[in-house]
XYZ file of N, CA and C in Angstrom:
693
model
N -31.656 20.928 20.904
C -32.131 20.034 20.964
C -31.044 18.298 21.375
N -32.298 17.890 21.384
C -31.857 16.480 21.775
C -30.898 15.750 20.651
N -29.621 15.061 20.785
C -28.698 14.486 19.996
C -29.495 13.103 20.268
N -28.970 12.498 18.889
C -29.082 10.505 19.368
C -30.744 10.201 18.554
N -30.864 9.442 19.399
C -32.375 8.429 19.108
C -33.423 8.729 19.809
N -34.493 9.173 20.250
C -35.197 9.216 20.347
C -37.072 8.448 20.425
N -37.278 7.549 21.072
C -38.204 6.640 21.190
C -39.423 7.342 21.983
N -41.003 7.147 21.287
C -41.746 7.765 22.060
C -42.977 6.669 21.505
N -43.579 5.778 22.709
C -44.233 4.781 23.045
C -45.764 6.116 23.269
N -46.508 5.499 21.497
C -47.320 6.199 21.146
C -48.675 5.046 20.829
N -49.592 5.103 21.342
C -51.435 3.795 21.585
C -50.377 2.559 21.303
N -49.344 1.932 21.686
C -49.242 0.776 21.030
C -47.498 0.529 20.253
N -47.312 1.761 19.500
C -46.549 1.883 18.624
C -45.146 2.798 19.072
N -43.919 1.688 18.599
C -42.602 2.549 19.366
C -42.458 3.779 18.139
N -42.299 4.914 18.199
C -41.681 5.501 17.200
C -40.439 6.011 17.412
N -39.592 6.655 16.643
C -38.631 6.252 16.154
C -38.432 7.425 15.018
N -37.226 7.791 16.338
C -36.714 9.034 15.848
C -35.001 9.504 15.438
N -34.348 10.234 15.252
C -33.113 10.130 14.934
C -32.734 11.442 14.203
N -31.305 12.176 14.710
C -31.179 13.129 14.036
C -29.761 12.827 12.943
N -30.046 13.462 11.933
C -28.874 12.815 10.708
C -28.582 14.151 10.006
N -27.278 14.703 10.427
C -26.716 15.642 9.855
C -27.408 17.154 10.309
N -27.768 16.961 11.636
C -28.572 18.393 12.035
C -29.928 18.084 11.883
N -30.293 17.372 10.930
C -31.761 17.013 11.464
C -32.986 16.197 11.695
N -33.662 16.728 12.561
C -34.456 15.466 12.904
C -35.305 14.531 11.784
N -35.074 12.984 12.086
C -35.541 12.657 11.000
C -36.420 11.277 11.651
N -37.752 10.658 10.870
C -38.212 9.430 11.778
C -38.620 8.470 11.117
N -38.568 7.539 11.295
C -38.859 6.562 10.732
C -40.240 5.763 10.595
N -40.295 5.786 9.156
C -41.445 5.980 8.581
C -42.302 4.477 9.184
N -41.656 3.211 8.850
C -42.562 1.929 9.501
C -43.411 1.941 10.309
N -42.609 2.439 12.130
C -43.473 2.321 13.082
C -44.684 2.951 12.746
N -44.889 3.994 12.440
C -45.852 5.026 11.745
C -46.766 4.401 11.836
N -46.760 4.132 10.019
C -47.315 3.674 9.406
C -47.860 1.752 10.113
N -47.767 1.452 10.249
C -47.887 0.297 10.629
C -48.996 0.769 11.905
N -48.195 1.422 12.915
C -48.918 1.841 14.313
C -50.407 2.308 13.546
N -49.989 2.883 12.551
C -52.248 3.826 11.588
C -52.845 2.317 11.514
N -52.559 0.810 11.208
C -53.155 0.133 10.666
C -52.559 0.174 9.443
N -52.017 0.794 9.071
C -51.480 0.184 7.226
C -50.899 -0.614 6.701
N -50.611 -0.449 5.551
C -49.983 -1.657 4.967
C -48.410 -1.158 4.512
N -47.344 -1.728 5.340
C -46.484 -0.923 5.218
C -45.868 -0.600 3.500
N -45.919 -1.992 3.171
C -45.475 -2.322 1.706
C -46.142 -1.154 0.592
N -47.734 -1.197 0.575
C -47.968 -0.318 -0.067
C -47.470 0.834 0.088
N -47.684 1.281 1.358
C -47.114 2.563 1.888
C -45.868 3.259 1.235
N -45.052 2.453 1.475
C -43.683 2.671 1.008
C -43.475 2.662 -0.473
N -43.534 2.000 -1.186
C -44.078 2.680 -2.691
C -45.281 3.669 -3.249
N -46.187 3.637 -2.829
C -46.623 5.148 -2.612
C -45.465 6.410 -1.869
N -44.853 6.268 -1.410
C -43.585 7.626 -0.759
C -42.457 7.447 -2.168
N -42.316 5.979 -2.365
C -41.156 6.341 -3.835
C -41.281 6.837 -4.773
N -42.799 7.355 -4.940
C -43.576 7.026 -6.309
C -43.801 8.937 -6.357
N -43.660 9.507 -4.904
C -44.397 11.101 -4.661
C -43.490 11.523 -4.838
N -44.079 12.603 -5.801
C -43.155 14.171 -6.332
C -42.753 14.627 -5.606
N -42.835 14.799 -4.530
C -42.216 15.360 -3.588
C -41.656 14.505 -2.496
N -41.801 13.614 -1.773
C -41.569 12.987 -0.609
C -40.171 12.028 -0.827
N -40.544 11.667 -2.316
C -39.748 10.691 -2.988
C -38.136 11.305 -2.913
N -37.919 12.713 -3.108
C -36.884 13.075 -2.556
C -36.574 13.522 -1.266
N -37.197 12.923 -0.398
C -37.168 14.078 1.183
C -36.610 12.314 1.593
N -37.304 11.142 1.277
C -36.968 9.883 1.730
C -35.866 9.382 1.811
N -34.922 9.189 2.983
C -33.598 8.634 3.008
C -33.520 7.066 3.512
N -32.587 6.292 3.866
C -32.373 5.242 4.275
C -31.119 5.539 5.568
N -31.978 5.187 7.084
C -30.286 5.503 7.940
C -30.807 4.484 8.424
N -28.782 4.354 8.823
C -28.855 2.941 9.724
C -28.787 3.201 11.234
N -29.074 1.967 11.869
C -28.810 2.536 13.157
C -30.082 2.680 13.903
N -31.163 2.673 13.558
C -32.430 3.345 14.066
C -32.478 2.011 14.767
N -32.373 2.488 16.124
C -32.979 1.245 17.292
C -34.035 0.354 17.626
N -34.729 -0.664 17.366
C -36.266 -0.785 17.376
C -36.586 -1.308 18.948
N -37.602 -1.250 19.164
C -38.257 -1.875 19.980
C -37.396 -2.882 20.943
N -36.543 -3.782 20.416
C -36.224 -5.176 20.828
C -34.482 -4.646 20.933
N -34.073 -3.222 21.048
C -32.976 -3.080 20.743
C -31.489 -3.562 19.983
N -32.025 -3.199 18.735
C -31.442 -3.862 17.741
C -31.257 -3.116 16.450
N -29.892 -2.502 16.487
C -30.228 -1.775 15.189
C -30.476 -2.314 13.852
N -31.139 -1.351 13.156
C -31.915 -1.490 12.385
C -31.876 -0.624 11.271
N -32.114 -0.557 9.922
C -31.708 0.378 8.935
C -33.037 0.519 8.508
N -33.610 1.665 8.100
C -35.118 2.667 8.068
C -34.974 3.857 7.091
N -36.628 3.119 6.703
C -36.456 4.180 5.600
C -36.987 5.619 6.467
N -36.688 6.797 6.105
C -37.136 7.901 6.966
C -37.470 9.271 6.317
N -37.927 10.148 7.126
C -38.299 11.433 6.563
C -37.891 12.347 7.439
N -37.788 13.648 6.972
C -37.177 14.637 8.274
C -38.749 14.952 8.720
N -38.621 14.841 9.492
C -39.688 15.302 10.588
C -40.599 16.782 10.070
N -39.769 17.256 9.354
C -40.617 18.549 8.962
C -41.731 18.553 7.897
N -41.813 17.031 7.007
C -42.240 16.768 6.425
C -42.868 15.501 6.097
N -42.977 15.354 7.824
C -43.739 13.960 8.587
C -46.076 14.742 8.103
N -45.690 16.121 8.823
C -47.424 16.554 8.561
C -47.680 16.168 6.808
N -46.491 16.315 6.133
C -47.337 16.385 4.462
C -47.806 14.811 3.749
N -46.721 14.397 4.971
C -46.891 12.784 4.641
C -48.355 12.001 4.608
N -49.157 12.638 6.357
C -49.801 12.169 7.219
C -50.842 12.893 6.209
N -51.085 14.079 5.818
C -52.048 14.995 5.300
C -52.611 14.031 3.639
N -51.355 12.988 3.056
C -51.759 12.747 2.047
C -52.524 11.170 2.389
N -52.805 10.966 3.486
C -53.678 9.193 3.772
C -55.259 10.372 3.883
N -56.033 9.560 3.256
C -57.940 10.067 3.296
C -58.301 8.824 4.552
N -58.469 9.884 5.668
C -59.535 8.739 6.420
C -60.797 8.267 6.328
N -61.275 9.076 5.059
C -62.326 8.218 4.595
C -62.437 6.878 3.443
N -60.738 6.888 3.292
C -60.205 5.563 2.265
C -60.102 4.290 3.050
N -59.773 4.477 4.539
C -59.451 3.638 4.290
C -60.347 2.373 5.408
N -59.868 1.451 5.950
C -60.911 0.796 6.443
C -61.414 1.187 7.781
N -62.908 0.777 7.996
C -63.741 1.344 9.167
C -62.643 1.292 10.385
N -62.519 0.043 10.884
C -61.487 -0.398 11.879
C -60.849 0.201 12.308
N -59.987 0.877 11.787
C -58.526 1.809 11.699
C -59.015 3.232 11.756
N -59.865 3.666 10.958
C -60.198 5.462 11.149
C -59.910 6.242 11.951
N -60.408 6.143 12.819
C -60.105 6.555 13.813
C -58.830 7.229 14.669
N -57.847 5.860 14.374
C -56.502 5.091 14.664
C -55.958 6.063 13.784
N -55.655 6.166 12.444
C -55.585 7.038 11.459
C -55.674 8.674 11.905
N -56.876 9.064 12.098
C -56.826 10.052 12.594
C -56.570 10.735 13.802
N -56.533 9.375 14.683
C -55.484 10.041 15.816
C -53.697 10.304 15.389
N -53.402 9.327 14.676
C -52.278 9.388 14.357
C -51.416 11.097 13.632
N -53.101 11.348 12.915
C -52.603 13.093 11.664
C -52.802 13.956 12.933
N -53.178 14.184 13.970
C -54.016 14.648 15.126
C -52.384 15.010 16.102
N -51.662 13.603 16.262
C -51.057 14.156 17.380
C -49.626 13.454 16.882
N -49.101 12.702 15.538
C -47.910 12.113 16.188
C -46.821 12.896 15.836
N -47.101 14.249 15.032
C -45.988 14.971 14.600
C -45.497 15.918 15.543
N -46.973 15.967 16.613
C -46.108 17.205 17.893
C -45.603 16.267 18.621
N -46.163 14.648 18.815
C -45.785 13.869 19.858
C -44.080 13.631 19.662
N -43.432 13.769 18.606
C -42.587 13.640 18.132
C -41.727 14.609 17.888
N -42.180 15.858 17.834
C -41.281 17.108 17.709
C -41.000 17.464 19.102
N -41.769 17.261 19.790
C -41.956 17.545 21.452
C -40.809 16.522 22.146
N -40.692 15.355 21.433
C -39.367 14.432 21.960
C -38.386 14.984 21.484
N -37.952 15.536 21.205
C -36.667 16.181 20.217
C -36.514 17.629 20.911
N -37.309 18.123 21.154
C -37.769 19.264 22.087
C -37.810 19.416 23.575
N -37.733 18.055 24.375
C -38.352 17.806 25.322
C -36.946 18.662 26.917
N -36.435 18.894 25.896
C -34.599 19.340 26.913
C -34.049 20.587 26.282
N -35.152 21.011 25.470
C -34.250 22.056 24.393
C -34.183 23.231 24.966
N -33.730 24.548 24.194
C -33.611 25.748 24.857
C -34.444 26.648 23.632
N -34.491 27.705 24.491
C -35.037 28.936 23.657
C -34.537 28.935 22.698
N -33.093 28.596 21.999
C -32.591 28.691 20.291
C -33.511 27.462 19.761
N -33.256 26.600 20.239
C -33.416 24.847 19.915
C -35.703 25.397 19.593
N -35.937 25.738 20.724
C -37.450 26.531 20.283
C -38.139 27.554 18.798
N -36.612 28.166 18.773
C -36.614 29.358 18.173
C -36.572 28.492 16.356
N -35.645 27.646 16.213
C -34.732 27.219 15.203
C -36.625 26.010 14.975
N -37.238 26.175 15.419
C -38.282 24.787 15.989
C -39.310 25.654 15.037
N -40.204 26.189 15.682
C -41.040 27.381 15.338
C -40.311 28.002 13.595
N -38.970 28.368 13.347
C -38.628 28.465 11.790
C -38.780 27.257 11.191
N -38.800 25.811 11.148
C -38.564 25.120 10.622
C -40.066 24.715 10.386
N -41.257 24.820 11.060
C -42.402 24.805 11.075
C -43.038 25.529 10.512
N -42.441 26.926 10.351
C -42.920 28.038 8.890
C -42.413 27.726 7.630
N -41.329 26.951 7.712
C -40.899 26.604 6.472
C -41.670 25.429 5.908
N -42.520 24.407 7.044
C -43.431 23.246 6.542
C -44.985 23.907 5.952
N -45.073 25.190 7.032
C -46.188 25.320 6.614
C -46.720 25.861 5.066
N -45.106 26.788 4.929
C -45.436 26.947 3.275
C -45.044 26.377 2.114
N -44.225 25.564 2.154
C -44.233 24.440 1.118
C -45.150 23.831 1.046
N -46.058 23.280 2.400
C -47.202 22.296 1.801
C -48.594 23.061 1.287
N -48.139 24.710 1.502
C -49.299 25.745 0.978
C -49.037 25.750 -0.654
N -47.632 26.109 -0.862
C -47.414 26.469 -2.119
C -47.846 24.953 -2.952
N -47.458 23.363 -2.561
C -47.778 22.143 -3.085
C -49.262 21.943 -3.203
N -49.988 22.820 -2.279
C -51.627 22.261 -2.083
C -51.916 23.457 -3.488
N -51.479 24.862 -3.327
C -52.037 25.451 -4.581
C -51.673 25.347 -5.578
N -50.686 24.078 -5.855
C -49.977 24.058 -7.638
C -50.794 22.915 -7.351
N -51.421 21.515 -6.405
C -51.982 20.632 -6.441
C -53.916 21.279 -7.245
N -54.088 21.929 -6.871
C -55.252 22.558 -6.988
C -55.094 24.099 -8.376
N -54.007 24.056 -8.996
C -54.264 24.396 -10.575
C -53.861 26.048 -10.481
N -53.650 26.439 -9.207
C -53.704 27.278 -8.844
C -52.226 28.117 -8.565
N -51.962 29.247 -9.162
C -50.545 29.788 -9.001
C -49.996 30.494 -7.791
N -48.563 29.394 -7.020
C -48.670 29.960 -5.903
C -47.713 31.124 -5.663
N -46.979 31.962 -6.369
C -46.693 33.224 -6.466
C -47.806 34.157 -6.376
N -49.032 33.853 -6.549
C -50.193 34.951 -6.786
C -50.731 34.827 -5.025
N -50.314 34.015 -4.103
C -50.718 33.863 -2.577
C -49.845 34.883 -1.718
N -50.610 35.466 -1.052
C -49.543 35.840 0.594
C -49.218 35.286 1.172
N -47.949 34.582 1.085
C -47.383 33.327 2.519
C -48.033 34.270 3.852
N -47.732 35.342 3.905
C -47.871 35.932 4.837
C -48.789 36.174 5.911
N -50.498 35.860 5.301
C -51.616 35.800 5.948
C -50.814 34.940 7.171
N -50.933 33.036 6.554
C -50.876 32.167 7.462
C -49.737 32.667 8.573
N -48.654 33.208 8.345
C -48.314 33.226 9.915
C -49.123 34.237 10.187
N -49.713 35.233 10.383
C -50.277 36.321 11.201
C -51.596 35.929 11.394
N -52.265 34.589 10.831
C -53.020 34.053 11.533
C -52.427 33.160 12.666
N -51.189 32.662 12.619
C -50.518 31.849 13.488
C -50.224 33.049 14.411
N -50.360 34.390 14.336
C -49.292 34.897 15.438
C -50.811 35.444 15.968
N -51.789 35.533 15.674
C -53.295 35.977 16.047
C -53.510 35.588 17.108
N -53.756 34.406 16.448
C -53.831 33.069 17.604
C -53.295 33.251 19.381
N -51.975 33.772 18.683
C -51.088 33.673 20.140
C -51.527 34.944 21.050
N -51.302 35.902 20.221
C -50.790 37.285 20.674
C -52.317 38.887 20.338
N -53.262 37.948 19.399
C -54.911 38.527 19.500
C -53.942 39.711 18.607
N -52.964 39.638 17.853
C -52.568 41.031 16.705
C -52.507 40.231 15.335
N -53.079 40.641 14.644
C -52.981 39.779 13.095
C -51.798 40.481 12.586
N -50.721 40.129 12.879
C -49.375 41.191 11.773
C -48.157 40.564 12.491
N -47.025 40.634 12.034
C -45.463 40.713 12.275
C -45.473 40.150 13.685
N -44.690 39.341 14.471
C -44.617 39.888 16.251
C -43.550 39.518 15.833
N -42.232 40.448 16.923
C -41.082 39.767 16.985
C -41.103 38.752 17.793
N -39.782 37.693 17.220
C -39.493 36.594 17.814
C -38.564 36.847 19.085
N -38.001 37.576 19.585
C -37.663 37.995 21.144
C -38.720 38.418 22.466
N -40.566 38.991 21.565
C -40.992 39.303 22.250
C -41.958 38.032 22.805
N -41.357 36.610 22.448
C -42.433 35.315 22.584
C -41.229 34.859 23.953
N -42.487 34.277 24.886
C -41.373 33.438 25.609
C -41.766 32.208 24.977
N -40.522 30.738 25.383
C -40.037 29.626 24.847
C -41.026 29.339 25.094
N -42.525 28.675 25.905
C -43.900 28.732 26.030
C -44.369 29.403 24.593
N -44.446 30.398 24.032
C -45.030 31.041 23.336
C -44.224 30.450 21.561
N -42.827 30.632 21.657
C -42.786 29.956 20.672
C -42.885 28.560 20.185
N -42.728 27.967 21.664
C -43.450 26.224 21.517
C -44.752 25.957 20.754
N -45.689 27.315 21.110
C -47.256 27.297 20.691
C -47.090 28.048 19.447
N -45.980 28.627 19.530
C -46.047 29.238 17.428
C -45.653 28.129 16.784
N -44.623 27.402 17.218
C -43.899 26.112 16.406
C -45.632 25.108 15.932
N -46.163 24.424 17.347
C -47.243 24.108 16.984
C -48.471 24.159 16.292
N -48.955 26.024 16.453
C -49.927 26.071 15.254
C -49.311 25.961 14.244
N -47.990 25.891 13.499
C -47.807 26.464 12.057
C -47.947 25.302 11.765
N -47.451 23.755 12.805
C -47.415 22.239 11.972
C -49.044 22.126 12.075
N -49.947 22.481 12.901
C -51.276 22.145 13.149
C -51.856 22.284 11.332
N -51.166 23.827 11.239
C -52.042 24.843 10.218
C -51.516 24.357 8.552
N -50.487 22.986 8.747
C -49.705 23.102 7.252
C -50.567 21.599 7.341
N -51.284 20.532 8.006
C -51.754 19.204 8.189
C -53.289 19.881 7.575
N -53.624 20.784 8.138
C -54.807 21.420 7.889
C -55.217 21.909 5.888
N -54.002 22.412 5.862
C -53.783 22.989 4.301
C -53.769 22.214 3.964
N -52.318 20.802 3.987
C -52.547 19.903 3.211
C -53.955 18.768 2.824
N -54.830 19.047 3.886
C -56.028 18.401 3.879
C -56.946 18.883 3.011
N -57.042 20.150 1.935
C -57.260 21.566 1.600
C -58.451 22.165 2.225
N -58.436 22.409 3.535
C -59.338 22.599 4.655
C -59.016 24.527 4.091
N -60.105 25.379 4.028
C -59.921 26.623 3.470
C -59.623 27.713 4.977
N -59.371 28.477 3.857
C -59.057 29.815 5.583
C -59.651 30.153 6.391
N -61.090 30.257 5.915
C -61.936 31.029 7.004
C -62.501 29.716 8.249
N -62.148 27.785 7.413
C -62.423 27.143 8.171
C -61.150 27.034 9.729
N -60.357 27.217 8.672
C -58.956 26.877 9.496
C -58.372 28.009 10.894
N -59.639 29.063 10.785
C -58.634 30.591 11.330
C -59.759 30.144 13.118
N -61.068 29.707 13.133
C -61.755 29.284 14.125
C -60.802 28.109 14.700
N -60.915 27.480 14.017
C -60.166 25.926 14.690
C -58.657 26.138 15.249
N -57.654 26.867 14.692
C -56.403 26.987 14.494
C -56.939 27.599 16.070
N -57.513 28.658 16.611
C -58.067 29.598 17.713
C -57.936 28.622 18.839
N -59.114 27.652 18.538
C -59.463 26.945 19.686
C -58.170 25.957 19.654
N -57.511 25.300 18.488
C -56.435 24.390 19.302
C -55.376 25.375 19.857
N -55.521 26.398 20.053
C -54.219 27.056 20.830
C -54.927 26.784 21.681
N -55.785 26.597 22.373
C -56.606 26.701 23.949
C -56.185 25.567 24.830
N -56.610 24.261 23.345
C -56.730 22.910 23.481
C -54.929 22.503 23.837
N -54.325 23.743 23.203
C -52.919 22.166 23.275
C -52.150 23.124 24.722
N -52.250 24.562 25.146
C -51.712 24.726 25.998
C -52.219 24.409 27.653
N -53.363 23.801 27.309
C -54.201 23.172 28.656
C -53.276 22.142 28.595
N -53.818 21.350 27.381
C -53.027 20.270 27.680
C -51.366 19.403 27.675
N -50.441 20.482 27.599
C -49.186 21.093 28.056
C -48.924 21.417 29.594
N -49.967 21.952 30.144
C -50.267 22.246 31.210
C -49.075 24.236 30.852
N -49.543 24.852 30.181
C -48.938 25.738 30.129
C -49.606 26.549 30.512
N -49.661 28.281 30.893
C -50.158 28.880 31.697
C -50.061 29.863 30.631
N -51.099 30.239 29.949
C -50.900 31.093 28.355
C -52.547 31.298 28.469
N -52.899 33.141 28.729
C -53.919 33.752 28.692
C -54.550 34.031 27.414
N -55.855 33.053 26.922
C -55.972 33.605 25.297
C -56.731 34.904 25.164
N -55.772 35.620 23.801
C -56.465 36.549 23.987
C -57.707 36.848 23.308
N -57.980 36.032 22.209
C -59.169 36.116 21.961
C -60.552 35.478 22.433
N -60.350 34.940 23.908
C -61.248 34.963 24.151
C -62.315 36.086 24.525
N -63.497 35.575 24.477
C -64.413 36.936 24.516
C -64.848 37.450 25.760
């Protein structure tokens, strides 16, 4: 994984990431303002959120677009999909709705790609494991929010769903049997699945969407991958 600070130009917004104690963090203000949201209100919500408040860190040396160092509020990259899922596009102004959705769909992936741009197989494997942890955490929090017992859910089902999209097999997959591109696809699908879980989307709705997302993402990334679920 790349070291130091990463900058990503995303639809006019300068998104900033930085490694902190070996973990990728992302500056939240550029993301919030890039979506067209009010930073002060969103920061207040972050600080009062029972889960995200514990993850929020103040990092020094985050270099802004003007080249000057800044002290910024940041979240672990693994928690960004969780926060994005807390923003309801139906409750924002119509003028920024599509932009909010665009960030929800792509911002986390764009930042993850920046950190992994020159990554090795080991980096890709680690990233997909982190994504798996994120997916399960968001699922746990979503179940709790719905008043359901998270201990009664078969979390492995979500991993099998992702594996099915990649290999056509609804079951476990040996990490060593996957190529670097497949590991990256696995990480991407876990992160996307996490976003949809956080938005309250049911399993039966996510399954076909995740299969299609695998095809679309590989085409966008120009990855030569044969869809095992194509008819």
